[in-house]
Amino acid sequence: MMNQLILGDCLEVLKKLDSESVDLIYLDPPFFSNRNYEVIWGDKGEVRSFEDRWSGGVEHYISWLKERVEQMHRVLKPTGSIFLHCDWHANAYIRVFVLDKVFSPQNFRNEIIWKRADTIKGNFGQNKKTFDSNADTLFFYTKNGDYTFEELYKPYSEKYLENFYKHTEPETGRIYRLISMIGPGGAAKGNPFYEVMGISRYWRYSEAKMKVLIEKGFVIQTRKGAVPQRKQYLDEGKGVALQSIWDDISALSATSKERIGYPTQKPESLLERIIQCVTREGDSVLDPFIGGGTTVAVADRLNRQWIGIDSSVAAIKVTEMRLQKKQTDIFAKPFSVQLHKYDYDTLRYKDAFEFEKFIVQQFGGISNAKQRGDLGLDGKTQDGIPIQVKRSDAIGRNVIDNFQSACKRYWGIQSRDFELQNKTYGIIIAFSFGKGAIEEVARLKNQDGVIIELKKVDEIIPIEKKPVLALKFNDLGLDAKNQREIEFIATAESNSGIEFFNWDFHYLAEKGFQADIMLDKGGKQSQKFKAGTYVIAVKVVDNDGLENIEVMTLKINGVVSSH
Ligand SMILES: C[S@@+](CC[C@H](N)C(=O)[O-])C[C@H]1O[C@@H](n2cnc3c(N)ncnc32)[C@H](O)[C@@H]1O
């Protein structure tokens, strides 16, 4: 059930996840602000959600969020943590009315302030009477008092080094600071009392350990009569334990390589820090508002299992492409994408066993654990009626006859006194059924009272045609550097409407589609090429998340030709 991208309102999806099944939830919900900077993708799923939470002001937003956070609390393991990312618009309400209520104030761990940037492009006008707002809030809560936590460190600042690490060992060049060896709490805490370099005190170390430290040259007396101190080398220090103000991670710049093209994308280093702090390898991470996929991209890289949910098709598809692009090596971990519609080709050419299992489960039945066995049947209903799934169209008479024999054996094993009359003998699921099959089913019923039900795949799951796509090019001629500029125009049609186009200008079939440009709404791109052969691929995504790909090979050598 892990490594999944799921399209849908996270409330509905969360309800279907098992209780106490994830180690970390990071959520960056849509803020409570106004439409101008809140609607990111603009597709149906996202806009519907926007209208859902905006209509009644902040109270409405809070109850919208609380309902979802309650589900998150349920799916979190007893040792798990949650990080809720928000900003000044609603952070006060969220802490008091959502997190304290659902997780309880005892389980509040930190309010982290993430300083996004040093400079703000903003209002420098004469009427400006507020401070620039350059921070987000991350609320860290846990489910209980016992939770995974790995202390993280950041490098010492210049100022810190200047103030503390003032000494250099002449013989080695190692930089060190001096730290106190006085035993805190004196005799009451059991510290030993003895003399070191003429100074008697309660010390932190036993006399034997002190002797070793002195022999190694770690103990220094800066002048006669001063209390001896111990050297702490800079190259042995871990850095400064991370505090609750995070000012060392910048928001993504407009030109960052990580950017996939929308405003609220969070930097990978932020997620890296959170995931490393409260999970271990193999643990699971859930992001119910996955957006551009930052959380799952990082979780995957850090060998955590993951689930990402979003109500926007664009978000799910962009995340899918981002993962495909990252996962180019042979160790890539497989993942699945759950949309609301399925396209015929993808289903039909899926692995046969996977397909049978999936259809039986979607039908509400119990699938066979193994591919072979159970008399060639693929599963059964909750009431024990056998099911066979066929990945083909226009099923013929012989399939019905073979199935009837399999059912006969099945019922013989299950119970000797099976009542034929008015009871379903078995169910066959296929894309469509031929005339022969339909006649045979009728004959069996009339002659022998054997009832075999025929179900079409599209009665169980919604099937749609994938979008139709065409790709053309125009030669725009040579530029001053003798490079040829080519304009590419993709046109597409789909019942649900076209969402966006993605381009791979160095397509290699064995590597799969690796988007160079994502989220192109218009389907038009131009690129410059030197003489050579190029394989260009364009992928279209429609409003159901179904996709199609078109590949063109261009030969550029004085003239341009394609095939
Ligand atoms: C602020 S963005 C998340 C950005 C993400 N952290 C990133 O780094 O890319 C919020 C996301 O929540 C999604 N969303 C809005 N309402 C939702 C709902 N009810 N269920 C699931 N996702 C929803 C939006 O489509 C949007 O992608």
XYZ file of C-alpha atoms and ligand atoms in Angstrom:
590
model
C 0.000 0.000 0.000
C 3.067 2.270 0.098
C 4.702 4.325 -2.681
C 1.444 5.562 -4.109
C 0.191 8.798 -5.611
C -3.529 9.108 -5.093
C -5.856 11.595 -6.755
C -8.670 12.828 -4.549
C -9.763 14.993 -1.664
C -7.416 13.893 1.094
C -10.353 13.526 3.493
C -11.844 10.712 1.439
C -8.486 9.087 0.706
C -7.324 9.252 4.336
C -10.524 7.524 5.472
C -9.467 4.477 3.462
C -5.948 4.244 4.913
C -5.226 1.871 7.791
C -5.071 3.241 11.344
C -1.611 3.654 12.865
C 0.182 2.947 9.611
C 2.523 5.919 8.952
C 5.531 7.357 10.782
C 5.479 10.959 9.565
C 2.862 13.254 8.090
C 4.037 16.496 6.510
C 1.278 18.762 5.284
C 1.416 22.062 3.507
C -2.292 22.705 3.125
C -3.601 25.453 0.911
C -3.407 28.630 2.988
C -6.328 30.641 4.126
C -5.787 33.620 1.890
C -7.269 34.929 -1.289
C -7.836 33.385 -4.636
C -5.108 35.368 -6.385
C -2.291 33.585 -4.785
C -3.977 30.470 -3.711
C -5.209 28.735 -6.803
C -2.089 27.091 -8.185
C -3.133 24.557 -10.752
C -6.546 25.918 -11.688
C -7.918 22.505 -12.623
C -11.342 21.254 -11.578
C -10.174 19.264 -8.540
C -8.264 22.133 -7.023
C -10.848 24.827 -7.727
C -13.585 22.692 -6.191
C -11.502 22.305 -3.062
C -10.812 26.034 -2.977
C -14.503 26.853 -3.070
C -15.164 24.236 -0.448
C -12.988 25.810 2.219
C -13.217 29.489 1.324
C -16.966 30.082 1.369
C -17.420 30.774 5.089
C -14.302 32.653 6.249
C -11.673 31.457 8.709
C -14.052 29.388 10.894
C -15.076 27.438 7.868
C -11.441 26.924 6.854
C -10.560 25.684 10.333
C -13.356 23.126 10.431
C -12.388 22.016 6.901
C -8.819 21.446 8.047
C -9.708 19.913 11.420
C -11.793 17.180 9.824
C -8.764 16.193 7.763
C -6.243 16.465 10.606
C -8.452 14.121 12.683
C -8.026 11.476 10.028
C -4.263 12.129 9.962
C -4.136 11.575 13.718
C -5.849 8.228 13.211
C -3.443 6.998 10.531
C -0.326 8.090 12.431
C 1.546 5.377 14.359
C 1.736 5.833 18.168
C 5.433 6.780 17.732
C 4.737 9.088 14.772
C 5.071 12.833 14.197
C 3.248 15.480 12.223
C 4.666 18.700 10.758
C 2.044 21.210 9.661
C 3.380 23.971 7.420
C 1.427 27.248 7.427
C 1.910 31.011 7.588
C 0.594 34.136 9.332
C -2.787 33.951 7.627
C -4.062 31.174 9.871
C -1.226 29.814 12.049
C -2.705 31.064 15.335
C -6.069 29.469 14.586
C -4.472 26.258 13.370
C -2.415 25.720 16.523
C -5.229 26.410 18.964
C -8.300 25.155 17.157
C -6.882 22.289 15.125
C -3.625 20.828 16.467
C -4.162 21.370 20.204
C -7.680 20.000 19.856
C -6.748 16.913 17.837
C -3.261 16.110 19.192
C -3.601 17.802 22.636
C -1.269 20.549 23.953
C 0.962 17.962 25.719
C 2.002 16.632 22.354
C 3.097 20.002 21.031
C 6.878 19.782 20.455
C 7.967 22.915 18.590
C 6.883 25.937 16.684
C 9.534 26.207 13.988
C 10.001 29.495 12.202
C 11.320 29.028 8.696
C 12.864 32.233 7.408
C 12.213 31.952 3.711
C 14.416 34.755 2.426
C 16.563 37.727 3.386
C 15.114 40.022 0.809
C 11.517 40.396 -0.103
C 10.182 41.648 -3.362
C 7.368 43.603 -1.995
C 5.739 46.764 -1.083
C 8.361 49.491 -0.816
C 5.814 52.234 -1.426
C 5.394 55.359 0.683
C 2.362 54.016 2.484
C 4.054 50.927 3.750
C 3.370 50.636 7.463
C 4.091 46.987 8.231
C 7.163 44.783 8.408
C 7.869 42.458 5.538
C 6.572 39.015 6.245
C 9.305 36.550 5.347
C 8.621 33.536 7.550
C 6.467 30.428 7.562
C 5.484 28.405 10.603
C 5.956 24.669 11.008
C 4.090 23.109 13.907
C 5.688 19.897 15.155
C 3.382 17.610 17.189
C 3.690 13.930 18.020
C 1.023 11.368 18.705
C 2.491 10.507 22.126
C 5.486 11.161 24.355
C 7.532 8.297 22.894
C 8.615 9.162 19.350
C 11.534 8.866 16.946
C 13.853 11.881 17.100
C 17.352 12.164 15.732
C 19.113 15.332 16.898
C 20.386 17.298 13.903
C 23.249 19.785 13.818
C 24.175 22.684 11.615
C 27.668 24.108 11.073
C 28.908 26.758 13.504
C 28.402 30.334 12.326
C 31.424 32.579 11.595
C 30.521 34.651 14.629
C 30.346 31.606 16.876
C 33.730 30.397 15.669
C 35.228 33.828 16.248
C 33.849 34.019 19.789
C 34.592 30.504 20.957
C 37.143 28.676 18.846
C 39.948 31.155 19.522
C 42.917 28.825 19.966
C 45.169 26.933 17.551
C 47.482 24.124 18.592
C 50.921 25.168 17.259
C 52.179 21.621 16.686
C 49.110 20.347 14.746
C 47.290 23.485 13.562
C 44.043 22.117 15.053
C 41.563 24.745 16.231
C 40.002 24.329 19.658
C 37.983 25.984 22.356
C 38.289 25.550 26.124
C 35.415 24.066 28.085
C 34.831 23.804 31.801
C 35.584 20.546 33.632
C 33.816 21.558 36.864
C 31.285 18.923 37.959
C 27.819 20.525 37.902
C 25.951 20.141 41.207
C 29.170 19.558 43.194
C 29.140 16.842 45.875
C 25.348 16.523 45.770
C 25.596 15.082 42.252
C 28.364 12.670 43.226
C 31.212 14.546 41.531
C 34.695 13.653 42.879
C 36.781 16.294 44.725
C 40.518 16.375 44.112
C 43.354 18.611 43.050
C 44.362 19.326 39.433
C 47.333 21.599 38.667
C 47.128 23.126 42.144
C 43.363 23.739 42.000
C 40.977 21.708 44.172
C 37.397 21.418 42.909
C 34.526 19.001 42.302
C 35.336 17.702 38.828
C 33.236 16.191 36.051
C 35.640 13.255 35.608
C 37.084 10.582 37.870
C 40.694 11.075 38.924
C 41.786 8.216 36.624
C 40.082 9.732 33.569
C 41.535 13.156 34.440
C 44.981 11.600 34.485
C 44.514 10.248 30.973
C 43.258 13.611 29.688
C 46.291 15.356 31.178
C 48.662 12.783 29.665
C 47.107 13.315 26.230
C 47.669 17.065 26.566
C 43.945 17.862 26.573
C 43.987 19.815 29.855
C 45.186 23.433 29.838
C 45.806 25.951 32.561
C 45.865 29.369 30.886
C 47.916 30.897 33.723
C 49.102 29.849 37.149
C 46.204 29.683 39.607
C 43.550 29.573 36.874
C 41.005 26.719 36.885
C 42.195 24.077 34.360
C 39.965 23.591 31.296
C 39.672 20.958 28.617
C 40.360 21.383 24.910
C 37.472 20.720 22.516
C 38.621 20.475 18.924
C 36.610 22.044 16.152
C 37.154 19.029 13.872
C 35.537 16.780 16.483
C 32.478 18.972 17.090
C 29.148 18.056 15.513
C 28.120 21.677 15.021
C 25.300 23.490 16.775
C 22.231 21.476 17.696
C 19.412 22.668 15.490
C 17.144 25.225 17.105
C 13.614 26.276 16.304
C 14.490 29.164 14.007
C 15.517 27.804 10.623
C 17.266 30.528 8.684
C 19.708 28.419 6.709
C 17.337 27.103 4.037
C 16.304 29.511 1.297
C 13.066 29.348 -0.611
C 13.500 28.221 -4.205
C 14.759 30.948 -6.496
C 13.107 31.543 -9.844
C 15.981 29.786 -11.610
C 16.505 26.886 -9.203
C 17.073 23.500 -10.854
C 14.498 21.984 -8.517
C 11.743 24.252 -9.839
C 8.928 22.604 -11.677
C 6.962 25.758 -12.267
C 4.539 26.825 -9.553
C 4.700 29.277 -6.689
C 4.256 27.292 -3.471
C 6.817 24.583 -4.195
C 8.942 23.919 -1.112
C 12.706 23.278 -1.210
C 13.925 19.702 -0.956
C 16.379 20.608 1.817
C 13.497 21.602 4.090
C 11.829 18.226 3.690
C 15.159 16.450 3.991
C 15.650 17.973 7.426
C 12.191 17.015 8.670
C 12.307 13.467 7.299
C 15.788 12.806 8.673
C 14.874 14.156 12.081
C 11.792 12.043 12.843
C 12.044 8.932 10.664
C 14.526 6.179 9.892
C 15.218 4.297 6.655
C 12.277 2.097 5.725
C 9.766 4.233 7.686
C 6.744 5.721 5.946
C 5.962 9.333 5.076
C 2.559 10.712 4.060
C 1.818 14.076 2.445
C -1.924 14.672 1.997
C -1.394 17.882 -0.087
C 1.472 16.746 -2.268
C 1.467 19.683 -4.746
C 4.587 19.420 -6.895
C 5.794 16.304 -5.082
C 8.664 17.632 -2.963
C 7.906 15.375 0.018
C 7.716 12.131 -1.911
C 10.727 12.953 -4.101
C 12.837 13.425 -0.957
C 11.299 10.475 0.917
C 12.090 8.219 -2.028
C 15.694 9.432 -2.233
C 16.139 8.858 1.519
C 14.786 5.291 1.267
C 11.538 5.953 3.054
C 8.220 4.559 1.853
C 5.639 7.164 0.903
C 2.080 8.142 -0.013
C 1.192 11.428 -1.728
C -2.376 12.706 -2.139
C -3.737 15.716 -4.034
C -7.146 16.744 -5.330
C -5.574 18.224 -8.441
C -4.810 16.058 -11.469
C -2.053 18.487 -12.443
C -0.315 18.039 -9.073
C -0.464 14.237 -9.257
C 0.819 14.107 -12.830
C 3.611 16.614 -12.239
C 4.709 14.615 -9.200
C 4.630 11.409 -11.231
C 6.879 12.955 -13.890
C 9.200 14.403 -11.271
C 9.639 10.950 -9.727
C 10.160 9.315 -13.115
C 12.863 11.824 -13.849
C 14.616 11.181 -10.555
C 14.235 7.451 -10.737
C 16.445 6.755 -13.707
C 18.748 4.220 -12.108
C 18.135 0.501 -11.819
C 17.507 0.760 -8.091
C 14.413 2.883 -8.659
C 11.568 1.838 -6.439
C 8.291 1.145 -8.195
C 5.235 3.237 -7.394
C 1.619 3.338 -8.466
C -0.679 6.205 -9.435
C -4.391 6.082 -8.625
C -6.618 8.295 -10.742
C -10.404 8.325 -11.035
C -10.483 7.018 -14.589
C -8.547 4.264 -16.324
C -7.587 4.134 -19.945
C -8.269 1.026 -21.921
C -4.776 0.560 -23.395
C -2.952 0.858 -20.100
C -5.305 -1.607 -18.428
C -5.354 -4.054 -21.291
C -1.567 -4.254 -21.554
C -0.908 -4.361 -17.828
C 0.643 -7.538 -16.438
C -2.093 -10.225 -16.559
C -1.897 -11.267 -12.906
C -1.786 -7.648 -11.704
C -4.821 -6.882 -13.829
C -6.836 -9.854 -12.540
C -5.987 -9.056 -8.941
C -6.862 -5.407 -9.364
C -10.229 -6.067 -11.049
C -11.300 -8.679 -8.480
C -10.485 -6.255 -5.666
C -12.267 -3.341 -7.367
C -15.292 -5.643 -7.728
C -15.234 -6.089 -3.955
C -14.017 -9.684 -4.140
C -11.053 -11.588 -2.763
C -8.290 -12.179 -5.294
C -6.113 -15.278 -5.452
C -2.796 -14.816 -3.749
C -1.013 -16.880 -6.382
C -1.181 -16.648 -10.136
C -1.872 -20.341 -10.707
C -4.025 -22.587 -8.615
C -7.652 -22.570 -7.607
C -8.660 -24.322 -10.841
C -7.732 -21.410 -13.086
C -10.093 -19.062 -11.261
C -8.899 -15.572 -10.304
C -10.817 -14.999 -7.086
C -14.212 -15.137 -5.440
C -16.872 -12.796 -4.086
C -17.242 -12.268 -0.341
C -20.004 -14.939 -0.530
C -17.655 -17.425 -2.176
C -18.896 -17.206 -5.794
C -15.969 -17.903 -8.166
C -14.684 -15.142 -10.462
C -12.641 -15.343 -13.637
C -11.135 -12.226 -15.206
C -10.236 -12.024 -18.903
C -8.071 -9.272 -20.318
C -9.684 -9.512 -23.733
C -12.599 -8.246 -25.804
C -15.407 -10.252 -27.448
C -15.077 -13.316 -25.242
C -16.312 -16.454 -27.068
C -18.397 -19.540 -26.292
C -15.408 -21.755 -25.371
C -14.422 -19.451 -22.477
C -17.897 -19.942 -20.966
C -17.692 -23.718 -21.292
C -14.242 -23.932 -19.741
C -15.364 -21.651 -16.941
C -18.415 -23.803 -16.301
C -16.162 -26.870 -15.886
C -13.894 -24.961 -13.517
C -16.913 -23.861 -11.470
C -18.198 -27.436 -11.358
C -14.913 -28.567 -9.829
C -14.847 -25.549 -7.538
C -18.330 -26.167 -6.144
C -17.602 -29.862 -5.862
C -14.754 -29.013 -3.545
C -16.547 -26.260 -1.666
C -19.769 -28.145 -0.958
C -21.305 -31.320 -2.279
C -24.887 -30.083 -2.088
C -24.733 -26.840 -4.091
C -28.245 -25.732 -5.060
C -28.240 -24.742 -8.707
C -31.644 -23.155 -8.698
C -31.497 -19.315 -8.655
C -27.958 -19.149 -7.387
C -25.077 -17.683 -9.326
C -22.664 -20.391 -10.373
C -19.833 -18.054 -11.340
C -18.940 -14.595 -12.673
C -16.786 -13.772 -15.708
C -15.357 -10.280 -16.060
C -14.018 -9.090 -19.452
C -13.855 -5.961 -21.589
C -16.700 -7.233 -23.786
C -18.527 -10.452 -24.726
C -19.226 -11.931 -28.155
C -22.586 -13.210 -29.364
C -21.485 -16.843 -28.851
C -20.767 -16.258 -25.175
C -24.084 -14.520 -24.586
C -26.001 -17.350 -26.290
C -24.095 -19.992 -24.333
C -24.907 -18.294 -21.023
C -28.601 -18.238 -22.000
C -28.500 -21.896 -23.035
C -26.869 -23.011 -19.769
C -29.504 -21.180 -17.801
C -32.461 -22.522 -19.750
C -31.262 -26.096 -20.103
C -29.392 -26.747 -16.886
C -30.396 -23.892 -14.564
C -26.734 -22.832 -14.381
C -26.457 -19.079 -13.858
C -23.231 -17.506 -15.104
C -23.019 -13.731 -14.849
C -21.159 -11.678 -17.428
C -19.689 -8.360 -16.203
C -17.914 -5.799 -18.301
C -14.813 -4.085 -16.900
C -16.414 -0.670 -17.407
C -19.272 -1.647 -15.090
C -16.666 -2.044 -12.329
C -14.253 0.801 -12.971
C -14.676 3.920 -15.099
C -12.822 3.607 -18.398
C -12.110 6.523 -20.688
C -10.301 6.892 -23.962
C -6.929 8.532 -23.640
C -6.462 11.940 -25.283
C -5.715 12.104 -28.993
C -2.444 13.869 -29.751
C -0.674 15.227 -32.859
C 2.712 16.904 -33.220
C 3.859 19.247 -36.018
C 6.904 21.413 -36.510
C 7.814 24.605 -38.347
C 11.331 25.409 -39.466
C 12.012 29.011 -38.411
C 15.397 29.149 -40.136
C 19.016 29.636 -39.079
C 20.183 32.107 -36.452
C 23.480 34.030 -36.378
C 25.264 31.043 -34.787
C 24.100 28.754 -37.583
C 21.657 26.982 -35.300
C 18.288 26.053 -36.659
C 15.239 27.188 -34.736
C 12.339 24.778 -34.786
C 8.879 25.520 -33.487
C 6.894 22.517 -32.216
C 3.132 22.587 -32.049
C 1.199 19.897 -30.195
C -2.570 19.673 -30.532
C -4.749 17.374 -28.484
C -8.346 16.490 -27.788
C -10.031 14.744 -24.892
C -13.568 14.384 -23.510
C -12.495 15.815 -20.166
C -10.422 18.720 -21.530
C -6.666 19.115 -21.916
C -4.693 19.925 -18.788
C -1.115 20.486 -20.004
C 1.753 19.327 -22.229
C 5.262 18.145 -21.287
C 8.313 17.987 -23.504
C 11.365 15.760 -23.671
C 13.831 17.100 -26.244
C 16.293 14.212 -25.797
C 13.891 11.299 -25.726
C 15.305 7.791 -25.350
C 12.706 5.006 -25.360
C 14.700 2.799 -22.982
C 14.936 5.566 -20.380
C 11.299 6.540 -20.733
C 9.902 10.054 -20.836
C 12.129 12.533 -18.956
C 10.423 15.907 -18.977
C 12.590 18.917 -19.851
C 9.528 21.153 -19.741
C 6.472 20.448 -17.613
C 3.164 22.230 -17.236
C 3.098 23.826 -20.695
C -0.511 24.928 -21.053
C -0.284 26.037 -24.676
C 1.480 23.115 -26.371
C 3.934 25.303 -28.257
C 7.721 25.302 -27.834
C 10.679 26.414 -29.859
C 14.223 25.092 -29.605
C 17.506 25.679 -31.400
C 19.477 22.772 -32.847
C 22.864 22.198 -34.436
C 23.004 19.777 -37.363
C 22.232 16.230 -36.186
C 19.434 13.787 -35.420
C 17.107 14.443 -32.501
C 14.233 12.508 -30.970
C 11.553 14.764 -29.524
C 8.662 13.512 -27.411
C 5.591 15.365 -26.227
C 3.211 14.047 -23.611
C -0.295 15.396 -23.084
C -2.261 15.062 -19.841
C -6.035 15.539 -19.739
C -8.325 16.504 -16.897
C -8.778 12.870 -15.850
C -5.005 12.471 -15.676
C -4.980 10.197 -18.736
C -2.042 10.738 -21.042
C -0.735 10.106 -24.507
C 2.700 10.470 -26.036
C 3.904 11.351 -29.546
C 7.497 10.936 -30.674
C 9.176 12.603 -33.668
C 12.669 12.047 -35.054
C 14.129 15.166 -36.658
C 17.077 15.130 -39.032
C 18.670 18.533 -39.322
C 21.290 18.852 -41.999
C 20.849 21.871 -44.226
C 17.206 20.892 -44.504
C 14.885 19.481 -41.817
C 13.068 16.200 -42.219
C 11.033 14.156 -39.799
C 9.722 10.637 -39.380
C 0.535 24.597 -0.926
S 0.331 23.329 -2.074
C 1.473 22.094 -1.596
C 2.857 22.344 -2.118
C 3.865 21.247 -1.819
N 4.231 21.245 -0.439
C 5.130 21.361 -2.691
O 6.244 21.527 -2.184
O 5.043 21.275 -3.901
C -1.245 22.730 -1.629
C -1.808 21.604 -2.492
O -3.017 21.141 -1.883
C -3.873 20.670 -2.910
N -5.227 20.556 -2.347
C -6.141 21.532 -2.125
N -7.231 21.019 -1.549
C -7.022 19.676 -1.393
C -7.776 18.592 -0.839
N -8.982 18.789 -0.339
N -7.230 17.351 -0.829
C -5.992 17.132 -1.340
N -5.242 18.120 -1.889
C -5.749 19.376 -1.910
C -3.692 21.679 -4.026
O -4.066 21.118 -5.278
C -2.187 21.979 -3.931
O -1.458 21.168 -4.817
